[in-house]
Amino acid sequence: MLIDRDEVLTYDDLVPDSLQQSLTHLIQQPIWRYGWRSNKRQDRFCFWHAHFAGGDGSSRKSCEEELQQNPSAGPVQELWKFLSTGLLKGHEPLRVYANSHTFGVEGYVHTDSSDEENYFTTLYYAHPVWRKNWSGETLFFSRHNDEIIRAVYPRPGRLVCFHGAIPHMAHAPSRECPELRVSVVIKTQLSAESA
């Protein structure tokens, strides 16, 4: 699938229920480490993170084999297999991880790549329930000014796909929220055959 550089695509009810339940079970396990930043040089505060496969942000090498060999990432590997035969057909995974936010844990506006790169991000909201008063939207900004161009509600089971050059951030959950806000993140590039 080719995603336009200015598009933010959302998909609901695409991931099978059984896989959604497996992913929810995984994120409720003690997989989390605190101390992750989207940009280590600029972000002052940290959030929760779980790494499944892939190198750092500059890596452009497929991590599919590493993901397959990670026994703790079974449901995430299953999610990748499901997406790679449909929505992300022709893509190869470069980094796969999960981020988690709680009240008071803000994200920072950042990009995942430059305009020129063939680099895409897919988010899957893995928390089992979300309420309107809990906030936690993913905010997307114009590449040309500071305006918000889209706010995506973190509906459980929702997928969000976009080009890595679109500035975005995870808005923190509100004080009302007693849950983790969890996004499974799959960074991809179109494979050489598909590009």
Short mmCIF file of C-alpha atoms in Angstrom, two decimals:
data_model
loop_
_atom_site.label_atom_id
_atom_site.label_comp_id
_atom_site.label_asym_id
_atom_site.label_seq_id
_atom_site.Cartn_x
_atom_site.Cartn_y
_atom_site.Cartn_z
CA MET A 1 0.00 0.00 0.00
CA LEU A 2 1.27 3.44 -0.89
CA ILE A 3 0.40 6.17 1.61
CA ASP A 4 0.41 9.79 0.46
CA ARG A 5 2.83 12.01 2.38
CA ASP A 6 -0.03 14.13 3.77
CA GLU A 7 -2.55 11.38 4.53
CA VAL A 8 -3.46 10.02 7.94
CA LEU A 9 -5.51 6.87 7.38
CA THR A 10 -7.57 5.16 10.09
CA TYR A 11 -9.08 1.68 10.05
CA ASP A 12 -11.50 0.24 12.58
CA ASP A 13 -12.56 -3.37 13.13
CA LEU A 14 -9.88 -4.70 10.75
CA VAL A 15 -7.89 -6.75 13.28
CA PRO A 16 -9.65 -10.03 14.20
CA ASP A 17 -11.15 -10.17 17.71
CA SER A 18 -8.96 -13.10 18.81
CA LEU A 19 -5.80 -11.20 17.83
CA GLN A 20 -7.06 -8.06 19.60
CA GLN A 21 -7.52 -10.13 22.77
CA SER A 22 -4.01 -11.62 22.46
CA LEU A 23 -2.49 -8.15 22.05
CA THR A 24 -4.47 -6.84 25.05
CA HIS A 25 -3.20 -9.75 27.15
CA LEU A 26 0.39 -9.05 26.07
CA ILE A 27 0.31 -5.36 27.01
CA GLN A 28 -1.03 -6.23 30.46
CA GLN A 29 2.12 -8.26 31.19
CA PRO A 30 5.27 -6.80 32.84
CA ILE A 31 6.90 -5.89 29.52
CA TRP A 32 7.32 -2.16 30.20
CA ARG A 33 10.42 -0.06 30.86
CA TYR A 34 10.22 3.57 31.79
CA GLY A 35 12.67 6.04 30.29
CA TRP A 36 11.96 6.11 26.54
CA ARG A 37 12.01 9.33 24.51
CA SER A 38 10.99 9.95 20.89
CA ASN A 39 13.96 12.30 20.56
CA LYS A 40 16.71 11.71 23.14
CA ARG A 41 18.37 15.07 22.45
CA GLN A 42 15.26 17.23 22.81
CA ASP A 43 12.61 15.52 24.97
CA ARG A 44 12.85 16.37 28.67
CA PHE A 45 10.47 13.74 29.99
CA CYS A 46 10.10 10.02 29.33
CA PHE A 47 7.34 7.46 28.80
CA TRP A 48 6.88 3.68 28.96
CA HIS A 49 8.28 1.46 26.20
CA ALA A 50 8.54 -2.21 25.17
CA HIS A 51 10.92 -3.18 22.35
CA PHE A 52 10.11 -6.19 20.13
CA ALA A 53 12.43 -5.97 17.10
CA GLY A 54 14.56 -3.66 14.98
CA GLY A 55 17.39 -1.21 15.28
CA ASP A 56 17.43 2.45 16.13
CA GLY A 57 15.61 5.19 14.21
CA SER A 58 18.24 5.26 11.48
CA SER A 59 18.05 1.52 10.71
CA ARG A 60 16.71 0.67 7.26
CA LYS A 61 17.20 -3.10 7.57
CA SER A 62 14.22 -5.45 7.83
CA CYS A 63 13.64 -6.79 11.33
CA GLU A 64 11.13 -9.46 10.30
CA GLU A 65 13.44 -12.34 11.20
CA GLU A 66 14.24 -10.81 14.61
CA LEU A 67 10.52 -10.37 15.28
CA GLN A 68 9.88 -14.03 14.39
CA GLN A 69 12.59 -15.13 16.81
CA ASN A 70 11.28 -13.10 19.76
CA PRO A 71 9.13 -15.54 21.79
CA SER A 72 7.64 -12.77 23.95
CA ALA A 73 6.33 -10.93 20.88
CA GLY A 74 4.02 -13.67 19.55
CA PRO A 75 0.86 -11.53 19.25
CA VAL A 76 2.82 -8.63 17.73
CA GLN A 77 4.37 -10.99 15.19
CA GLU A 78 0.86 -12.24 14.40
CA LEU A 79 -0.29 -8.62 13.93
CA TRP A 80 2.58 -8.00 11.52
CA LYS A 81 1.77 -11.16 9.53
CA PHE A 82 -1.87 -10.09 9.31
CA LEU A 83 -1.01 -6.56 8.14
CA SER A 84 1.70 -7.70 5.70
CA THR A 85 -0.82 -9.71 3.71
CA GLY A 86 -3.28 -6.83 3.42
CA LEU A 87 -2.95 -3.24 4.57
CA LEU A 88 0.89 -3.25 4.57
CA LYS A 89 1.42 -5.64 1.68
CA GLY A 90 4.73 -4.82 -0.01
CA HIS A 91 6.18 -3.26 3.17
CA GLU A 92 8.98 -4.61 5.34
CA PRO A 93 9.24 -3.92 9.08
CA LEU A 94 12.17 -1.86 10.34
CA ARG A 95 11.26 -1.33 14.01
CA VAL A 96 8.47 -2.83 16.09
CA TYR A 97 7.70 -1.74 19.65
CA ALA A 98 4.97 -0.48 21.96
CA ASN A 99 4.65 2.84 23.79
CA SER A 100 2.54 3.49 26.82
CA HIS A 101 1.37 6.72 28.47
CA THR A 102 -0.39 7.44 31.74
CA PHE A 103 -1.77 10.66 33.19
CA GLY A 104 0.98 13.29 33.27
CA VAL A 105 3.18 11.46 30.77
CA GLU A 106 3.16 13.66 27.66
CA GLY A 107 4.53 12.84 24.24
CA TYR A 108 6.48 15.39 22.21
CA VAL A 109 5.90 16.53 18.64
CA HIS A 110 8.30 14.63 16.39
CA THR A 111 8.69 13.06 12.96
CA ASP A 112 9.83 9.53 12.21
CA SER A 113 11.61 10.35 8.94
CA SER A 114 12.30 13.06 6.38
CA ASP A 115 10.00 13.94 3.47
CA GLU A 116 12.16 12.14 0.94
CA GLU A 117 12.29 8.81 2.72
CA ASN A 118 10.18 5.78 1.94
CA TYR A 119 9.25 5.37 5.63
CA PHE A 120 5.84 4.76 7.18
CA THR A 121 4.36 4.34 10.63
CA THR A 122 1.40 2.21 11.65
CA LEU A 123 -0.11 2.50 15.12
CA TYR A 124 -2.41 -0.07 16.69
CA TYR A 125 -4.23 0.95 19.88
CA ALA A 126 -3.95 -2.14 22.08
CA HIS A 127 -5.69 -1.00 25.29
CA PRO A 128 -8.98 -2.88 25.82
CA VAL A 129 -11.20 0.11 26.62
CA TRP A 130 -11.12 3.89 26.19
CA ARG A 131 -13.52 6.64 27.32
CA LYS A 132 -14.06 10.05 25.74
CA ASN A 133 -13.06 11.92 28.89
CA TRP A 134 -9.72 10.12 29.00
CA SER A 135 -8.16 12.24 26.20
CA GLY A 136 -4.97 10.56 24.82
CA GLU A 137 -5.49 11.47 21.16
CA THR A 138 -2.69 11.18 18.64
CA LEU A 139 -2.26 14.68 17.23
CA PHE A 140 -0.96 15.30 13.71
CA PHE A 141 0.46 18.66 12.64
CA SER A 142 0.95 20.40 9.32
CA ARG A 143 4.47 20.08 7.91
CA HIS A 144 4.23 23.78 6.93
CA ASN A 145 2.99 25.47 10.14
CA ASP A 146 2.06 24.62 13.73
CA GLU A 147 -1.60 23.83 13.05
CA ILE A 148 -3.16 20.54 14.10
CA ILE A 149 -4.44 18.85 10.94
CA ARG A 150 -5.95 15.77 12.60
CA ALA A 151 -6.67 14.37 16.04
CA VAL A 152 -7.17 10.60 16.17
CA TYR A 153 -9.11 9.20 19.11
CA PRO A 154 -7.32 6.10 20.48
CA ARG A 155 -10.24 3.74 19.99
CA PRO A 156 -9.32 0.17 21.01
CA GLY A 157 -8.40 -1.93 17.97
CA ARG A 158 -7.98 1.10 15.69
CA LEU A 159 -5.11 1.23 13.18
CA VAL A 160 -3.56 4.51 12.03
CA CYS A 161 -1.18 4.66 9.03
CA PHE A 162 0.84 7.67 7.91
CA HIS A 163 4.07 8.78 6.27
CA GLY A 164 6.87 9.20 8.81
CA ALA A 165 7.46 12.84 7.82
CA ILE A 166 4.16 14.03 9.31
CA PRO A 167 4.82 15.69 12.71
CA HIS A 168 2.80 13.96 15.42
CA MET A 169 2.58 13.36 19.16
CA ALA A 170 0.76 11.25 21.72
CA HIS A 171 -1.39 13.49 23.88
CA ALA A 172 -1.31 12.32 27.51
CA PRO A 173 -4.35 10.67 29.06
CA SER A 174 -6.41 12.89 31.36
CA ARG A 175 -6.56 12.70 35.15
CA GLU A 176 -9.80 10.70 34.74
CA CYS A 177 -7.98 7.84 33.00
CA PRO A 178 -7.01 4.84 35.21
CA GLU A 179 -5.58 2.83 32.30
CA LEU A 180 -2.44 2.66 30.17
CA ARG A 181 -2.76 4.29 26.76
CA VAL A 182 -0.94 1.76 24.56
CA SER A 183 0.07 1.94 20.92
CA VAL A 184 1.88 -0.89 19.17
CA VAL A 185 4.12 0.83 16.62
CA ILE A 186 5.28 -0.75 13.36
CA LYS A 187 7.74 1.31 11.33
CA THR A 188 8.03 0.12 7.72
CA GLN A 189 9.41 0.89 4.31
CA LEU A 190 8.17 -0.28 0.94
CA SER A 191 10.36 -3.19 -0.12
CA ALA A 192 12.63 -2.68 -3.14
CA GLU A 193 10.26 -4.77 -5.30
CA SER A 194 7.24 -2.65 -4.28
CA ALA A 195 8.85 0.82 -4.40
#
